[in-house]
Coordinates of C-alpha atoms in Angstrom, one line a residue:
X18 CA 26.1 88.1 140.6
X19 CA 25.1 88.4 137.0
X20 CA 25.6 92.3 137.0
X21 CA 29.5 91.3 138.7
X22 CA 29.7 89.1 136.0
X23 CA 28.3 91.5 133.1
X24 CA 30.6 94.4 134.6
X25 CA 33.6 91.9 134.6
X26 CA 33.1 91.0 131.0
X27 CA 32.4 94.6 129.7
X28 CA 35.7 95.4 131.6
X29 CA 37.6 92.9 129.6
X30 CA 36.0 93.9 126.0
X31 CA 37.3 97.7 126.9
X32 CA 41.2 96.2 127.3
X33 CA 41.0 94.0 124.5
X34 CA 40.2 97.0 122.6
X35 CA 42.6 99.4 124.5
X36 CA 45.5 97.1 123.9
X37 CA 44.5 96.7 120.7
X38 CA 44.3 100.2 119.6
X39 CA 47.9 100.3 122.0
X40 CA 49.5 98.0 119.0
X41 CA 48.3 99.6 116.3
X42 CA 49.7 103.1 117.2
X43 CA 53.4 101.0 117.5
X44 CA 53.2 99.7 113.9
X45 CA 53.6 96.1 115.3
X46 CA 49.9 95.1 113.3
X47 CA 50.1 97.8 110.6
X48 CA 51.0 98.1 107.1
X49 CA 53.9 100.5 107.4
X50 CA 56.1 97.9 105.4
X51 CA 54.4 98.3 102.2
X52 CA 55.1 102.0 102.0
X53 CA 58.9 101.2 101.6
X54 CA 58.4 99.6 98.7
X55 CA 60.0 102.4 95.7
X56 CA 63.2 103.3 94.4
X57 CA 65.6 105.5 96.7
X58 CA 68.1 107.5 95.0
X59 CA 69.7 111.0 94.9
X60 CA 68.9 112.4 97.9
X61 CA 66.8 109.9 99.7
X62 CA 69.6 107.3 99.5
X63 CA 72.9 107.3 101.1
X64 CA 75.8 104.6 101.0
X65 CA 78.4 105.7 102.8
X66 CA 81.2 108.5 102.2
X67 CA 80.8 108.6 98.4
X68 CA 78.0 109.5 96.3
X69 CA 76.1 107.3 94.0
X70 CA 74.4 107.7 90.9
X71 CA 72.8 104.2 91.0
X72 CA 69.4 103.4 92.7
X73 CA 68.5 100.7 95.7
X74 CA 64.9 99.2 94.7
X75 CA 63.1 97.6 97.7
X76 CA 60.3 95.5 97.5
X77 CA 58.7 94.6 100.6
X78 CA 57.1 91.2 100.7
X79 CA 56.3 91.3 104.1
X80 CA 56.8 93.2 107.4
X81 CA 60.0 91.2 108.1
X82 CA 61.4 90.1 104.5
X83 CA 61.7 92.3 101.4
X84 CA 64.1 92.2 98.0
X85 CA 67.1 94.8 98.1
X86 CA 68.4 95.6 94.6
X87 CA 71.6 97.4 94.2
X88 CA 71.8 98.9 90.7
X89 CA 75.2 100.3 89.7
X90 CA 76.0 100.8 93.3
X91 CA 78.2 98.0 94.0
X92 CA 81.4 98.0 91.8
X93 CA 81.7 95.7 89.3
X94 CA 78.0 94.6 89.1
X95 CA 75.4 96.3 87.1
X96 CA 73.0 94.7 89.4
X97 CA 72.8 92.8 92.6
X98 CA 69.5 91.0 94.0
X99 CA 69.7 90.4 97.6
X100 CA 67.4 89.0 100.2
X101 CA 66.8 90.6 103.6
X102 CA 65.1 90.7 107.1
X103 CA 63.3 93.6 107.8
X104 CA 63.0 95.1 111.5
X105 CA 60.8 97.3 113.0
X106 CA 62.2 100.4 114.2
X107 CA 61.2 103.6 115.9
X108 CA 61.3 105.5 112.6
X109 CA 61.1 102.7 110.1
X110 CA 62.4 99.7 109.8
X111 CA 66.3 98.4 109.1
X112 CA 67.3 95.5 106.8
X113 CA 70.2 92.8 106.1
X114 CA 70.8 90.6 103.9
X115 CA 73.6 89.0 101.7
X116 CA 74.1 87.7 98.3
X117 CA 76.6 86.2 95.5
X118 CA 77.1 88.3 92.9
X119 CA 79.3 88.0 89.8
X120 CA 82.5 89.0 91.4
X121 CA 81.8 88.7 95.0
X122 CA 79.8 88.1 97.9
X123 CA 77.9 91.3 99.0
X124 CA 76.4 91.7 102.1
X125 CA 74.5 94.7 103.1
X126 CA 72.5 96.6 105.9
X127 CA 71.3 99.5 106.6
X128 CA 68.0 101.4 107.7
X129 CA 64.5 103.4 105.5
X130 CA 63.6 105.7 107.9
X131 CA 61.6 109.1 107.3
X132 CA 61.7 108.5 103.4
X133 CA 65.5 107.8 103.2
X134 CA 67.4 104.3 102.9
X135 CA 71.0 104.2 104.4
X136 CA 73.1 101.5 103.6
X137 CA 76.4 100.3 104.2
X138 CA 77.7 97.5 101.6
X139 CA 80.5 95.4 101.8
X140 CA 82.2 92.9 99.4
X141 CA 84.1 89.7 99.3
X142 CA 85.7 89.5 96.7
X143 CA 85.8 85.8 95.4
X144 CA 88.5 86.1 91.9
X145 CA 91.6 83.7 92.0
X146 CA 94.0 86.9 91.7
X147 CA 93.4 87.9 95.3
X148 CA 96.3 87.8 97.3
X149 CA 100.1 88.7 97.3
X150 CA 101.3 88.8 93.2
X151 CA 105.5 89.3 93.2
X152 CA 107.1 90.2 90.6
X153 CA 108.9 87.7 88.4
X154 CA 112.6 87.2 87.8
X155 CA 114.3 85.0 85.7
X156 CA 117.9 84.3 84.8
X157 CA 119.3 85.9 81.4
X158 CA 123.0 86.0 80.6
X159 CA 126.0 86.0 82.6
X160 CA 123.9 84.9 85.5
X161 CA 122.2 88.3 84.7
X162 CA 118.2 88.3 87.0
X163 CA 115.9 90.5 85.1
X164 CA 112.3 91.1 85.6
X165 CA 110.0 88.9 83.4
X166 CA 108.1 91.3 80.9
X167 CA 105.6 90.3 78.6
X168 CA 105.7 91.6 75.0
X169 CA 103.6 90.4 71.9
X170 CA 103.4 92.8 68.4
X171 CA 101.8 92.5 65.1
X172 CA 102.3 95.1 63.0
X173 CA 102.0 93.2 59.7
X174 CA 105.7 93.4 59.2
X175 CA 107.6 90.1 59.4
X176 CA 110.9 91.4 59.9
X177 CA 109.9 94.4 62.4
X178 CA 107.7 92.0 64.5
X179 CA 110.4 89.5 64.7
X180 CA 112.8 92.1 65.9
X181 CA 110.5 93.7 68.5
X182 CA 108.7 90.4 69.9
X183 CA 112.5 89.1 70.2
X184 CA 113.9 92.2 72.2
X185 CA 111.5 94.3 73.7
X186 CA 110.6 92.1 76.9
X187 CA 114.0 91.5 77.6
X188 CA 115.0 95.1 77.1
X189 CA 112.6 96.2 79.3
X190 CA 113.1 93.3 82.1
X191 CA 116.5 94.5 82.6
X192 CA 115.5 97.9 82.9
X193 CA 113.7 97.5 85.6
X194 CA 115.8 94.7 87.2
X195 CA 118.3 97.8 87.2
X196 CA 116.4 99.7 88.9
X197 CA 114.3 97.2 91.9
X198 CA 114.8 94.1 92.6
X199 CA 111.4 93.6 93.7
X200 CA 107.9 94.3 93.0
X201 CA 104.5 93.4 95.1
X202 CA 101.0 93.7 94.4
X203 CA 98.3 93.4 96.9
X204 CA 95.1 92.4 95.7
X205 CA 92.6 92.3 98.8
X206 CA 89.5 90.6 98.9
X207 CA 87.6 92.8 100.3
X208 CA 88.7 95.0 97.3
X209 CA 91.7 97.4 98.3
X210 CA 94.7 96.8 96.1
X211 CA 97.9 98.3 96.6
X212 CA 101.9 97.5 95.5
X213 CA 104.9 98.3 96.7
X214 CA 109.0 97.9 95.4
X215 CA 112.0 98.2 96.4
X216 CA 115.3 100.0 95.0
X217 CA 118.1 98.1 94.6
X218 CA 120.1 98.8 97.7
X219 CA 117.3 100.0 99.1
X220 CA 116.8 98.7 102.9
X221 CA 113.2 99.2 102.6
X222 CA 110.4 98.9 100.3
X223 CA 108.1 101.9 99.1
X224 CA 104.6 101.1 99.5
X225 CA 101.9 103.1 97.4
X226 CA 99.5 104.4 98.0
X227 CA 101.4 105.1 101.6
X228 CA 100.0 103.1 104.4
X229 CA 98.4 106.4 106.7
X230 CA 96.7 107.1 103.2
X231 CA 95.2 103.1 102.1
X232 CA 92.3 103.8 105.3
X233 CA 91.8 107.2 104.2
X234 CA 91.0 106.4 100.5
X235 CA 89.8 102.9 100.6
X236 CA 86.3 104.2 99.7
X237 CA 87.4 105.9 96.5
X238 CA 89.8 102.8 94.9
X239 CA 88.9 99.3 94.3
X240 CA 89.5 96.4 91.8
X241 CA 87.7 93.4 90.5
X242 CA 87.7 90.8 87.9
X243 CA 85.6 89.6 85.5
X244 CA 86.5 87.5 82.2
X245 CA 90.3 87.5 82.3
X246 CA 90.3 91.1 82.7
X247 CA 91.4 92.9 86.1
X248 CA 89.9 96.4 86.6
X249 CA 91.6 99.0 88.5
X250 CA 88.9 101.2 89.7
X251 CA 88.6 104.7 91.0
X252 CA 85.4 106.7 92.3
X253 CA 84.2 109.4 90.4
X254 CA 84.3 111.4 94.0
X255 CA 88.2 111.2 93.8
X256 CA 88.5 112.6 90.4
X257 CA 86.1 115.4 91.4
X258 CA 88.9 116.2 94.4
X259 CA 91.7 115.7 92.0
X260 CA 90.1 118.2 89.6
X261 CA 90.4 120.7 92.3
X262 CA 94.1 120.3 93.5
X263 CA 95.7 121.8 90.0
X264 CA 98.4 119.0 90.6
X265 CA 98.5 117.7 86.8
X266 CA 101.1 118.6 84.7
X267 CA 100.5 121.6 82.1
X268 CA 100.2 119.9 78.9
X269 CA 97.8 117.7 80.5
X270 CA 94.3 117.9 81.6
X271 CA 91.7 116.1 83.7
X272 CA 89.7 115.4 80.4
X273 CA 92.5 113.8 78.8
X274 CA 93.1 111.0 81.7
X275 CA 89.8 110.5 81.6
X276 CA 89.9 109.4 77.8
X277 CA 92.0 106.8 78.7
X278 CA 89.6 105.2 81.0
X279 CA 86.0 103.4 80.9
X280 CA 83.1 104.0 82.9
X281 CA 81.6 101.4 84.9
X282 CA 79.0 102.9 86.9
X283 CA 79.9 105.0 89.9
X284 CA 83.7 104.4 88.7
X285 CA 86.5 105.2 86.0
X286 CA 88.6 102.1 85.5
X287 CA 91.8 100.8 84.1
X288 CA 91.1 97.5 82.4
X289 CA 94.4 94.9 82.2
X290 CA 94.2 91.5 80.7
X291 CA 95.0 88.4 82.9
X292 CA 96.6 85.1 81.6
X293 CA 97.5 82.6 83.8
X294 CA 99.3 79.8 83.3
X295 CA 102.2 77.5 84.6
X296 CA 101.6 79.2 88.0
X297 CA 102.0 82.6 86.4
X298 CA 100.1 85.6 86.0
X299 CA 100.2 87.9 83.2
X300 CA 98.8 91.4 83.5
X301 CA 99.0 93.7 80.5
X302 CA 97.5 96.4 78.6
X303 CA 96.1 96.0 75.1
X304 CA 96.2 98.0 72.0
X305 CA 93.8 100.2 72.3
X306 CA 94.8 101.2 76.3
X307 CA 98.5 101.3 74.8
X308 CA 97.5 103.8 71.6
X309 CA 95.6 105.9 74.0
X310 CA 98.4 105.9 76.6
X311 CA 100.7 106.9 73.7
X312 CA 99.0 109.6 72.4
X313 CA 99.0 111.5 76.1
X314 CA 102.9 110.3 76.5
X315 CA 104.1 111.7 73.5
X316 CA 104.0 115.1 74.1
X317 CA 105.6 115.0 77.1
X318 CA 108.6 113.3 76.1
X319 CA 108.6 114.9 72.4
X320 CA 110.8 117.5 73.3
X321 CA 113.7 115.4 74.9
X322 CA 116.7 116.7 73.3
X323 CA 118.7 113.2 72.4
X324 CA 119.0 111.4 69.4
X325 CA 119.0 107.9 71.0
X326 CA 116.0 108.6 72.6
X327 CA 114.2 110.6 69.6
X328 CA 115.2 107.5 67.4
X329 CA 113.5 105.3 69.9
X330 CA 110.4 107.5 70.1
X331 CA 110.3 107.8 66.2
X332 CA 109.9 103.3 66.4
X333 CA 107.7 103.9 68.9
X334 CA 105.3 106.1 67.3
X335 CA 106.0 104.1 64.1
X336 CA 104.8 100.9 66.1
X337 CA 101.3 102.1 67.5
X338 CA 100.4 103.4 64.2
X339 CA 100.6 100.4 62.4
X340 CA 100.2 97.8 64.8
X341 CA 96.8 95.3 64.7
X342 CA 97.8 93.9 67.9
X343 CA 99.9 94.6 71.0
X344 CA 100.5 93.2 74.3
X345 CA 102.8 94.4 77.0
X346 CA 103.1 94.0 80.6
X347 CA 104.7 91.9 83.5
X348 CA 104.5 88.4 84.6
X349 CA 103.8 87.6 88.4
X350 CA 103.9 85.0 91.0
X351 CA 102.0 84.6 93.7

């Protein structure tokens, strides 16, 4: 009886340890988790369709929770801390977690496996501008409707400011009110943007970028807002494509659209101030974006034989060289 009971409890010690060693080969009482813990970028990172020149820093706390940073990965944000569950996989383990950033919610997920972290990231974005903006139109005379511009100059010159802060929003509202009688921007919160117009006697509106495109380049254009000011924002991938297609016109190269932009991690963007106020929105360019602007304008329309328009041009240029300030754009509604 005492051998059974010797033999019985030997047995037991040699599955305790069999079982044991069984676990340790699956990871489930290992320290695999710590070895995650690095930066992953270049190469050993991947975030979808575009490329990234930021870095995703994981620090592992345990085997089930660990700290994600996203450095210049997600647009808008130099920098995004978020905290995540960790689960063991065959190869590694996968993550998700969310967090609030500056300009929006971020959530991510995504697997380290064999050395490389693969995440897909998505944002919420949580500015007051998303949504539907319309164009405004107001009455003028003769029960005239014409597009609501905005206009501000200071050029140091009492009399010229006075004449171009009085006429050059209207001028230009009925320009376009000539032209459409309506124009929509879409502003959507999970960061595609998009507007559309439509011609007087049109019967339908034309939507840009098209609607078979907006799925198709979603990944390479986006917008956020930060500090009254509204970036437009493209992916450096797109511009590498563009670059290829030899679509711009001579007179103007890749180099010289990009001087009109600012870099913002992964992405060029167009920055437009905001106002709001009275139920308005304002979006316009400043100074600096308009001199810029001008500079790569002029020689395309310098050779416009007209003297209307050549007079015009000579005020124009005129304008930008003296000005200290300028404001110009539209006023929306939402």
């Amino acid at each position: 009886m005492k051998k059974s009971l010797i033999y019985l409890f030997s047995l037991l010690c040699m599955l305790t340890l069999v079982t044991s060693c069984s676990d340790d080969e699956k990871g489930g009482t290992d320290d695999a988790w710590k070895e995650i813990s690095k930066d992953y970028t270049s190469d050993k990172l991947s975030i979808g369709t575009v490329s990234t020149s930021g870095t995703i820093s994981v620090n592992a706390a345990s085997a089930d929770k660990a700290t994600i940073i996203l450095n210049n990965v997600v647009a808008g944000e130099s920098s995004v801390s978020v905290d995540a569950t960790l689960t063991k996989t065959d190869a590694g383990y996968a993550f998700e977690g969310e967090s609030t950033a500056t300009t929006c919610n971020v959530k991510v997920s995504g697997t380290i496996e064999n050395g490389k972290l693969t995440a897909a990231i998505s944002r919420t974005l949580t500015s007051a501008l998303a949504g539907t903006l319309n164009l405004n139109y107001v009455p003028y005379v003769n029960d005239m409707q014409i597009a609501q511009a905005h206009a501000y100059f200071d050029t140091g010159d009492a009399q010229m400011d006075a004449m171009l802060n009085g006429m050059a929003a209207p001028v230009v509202g009925q320009l376009i009110a000539k032209e459409v009688e309506s124009v929509t921007v879409n502003l959507g919160e999970e960061g595609t943007f998009s507007f559309s117009f439509k011609k007087v006697g049109a019967s339908e509106e034309t939507v840009m970028p098209p609607a078979k495109l907006q799925e198709m380049i979603k990944s390479y254009l986006t917008w956020y807002e930060k500090e009254n000011v509204l970036y437009l924002a493209v992916h450096k991938d797109a511009l590498t494509i563009l670059s290829g297609l030899n679509i711009l016109p001579e007179n103007i190269d890749l180099e010289t659209i990009l001087g009109l932009l600012t870099v913002e991690g992964d992405y060029y963007t167009i920055p437009l101030q905001v106002k709001e106020e009275d139920g308005l929105t304002t979006i316009y360019l400043n100074k600096d974006i308009l001199v810029k602007a001008w500079e790569v304008a002029k020689p395309l329309v310098g050779n416009i034989q007209d003297e209307t328009i050549q007079s015009i041009l000579a005020m124009v240029d005129q304008v930008m060289a003296k000005a200290k300030e300028i404001e110009f754009g539209l006023v929306f509604k939402k």
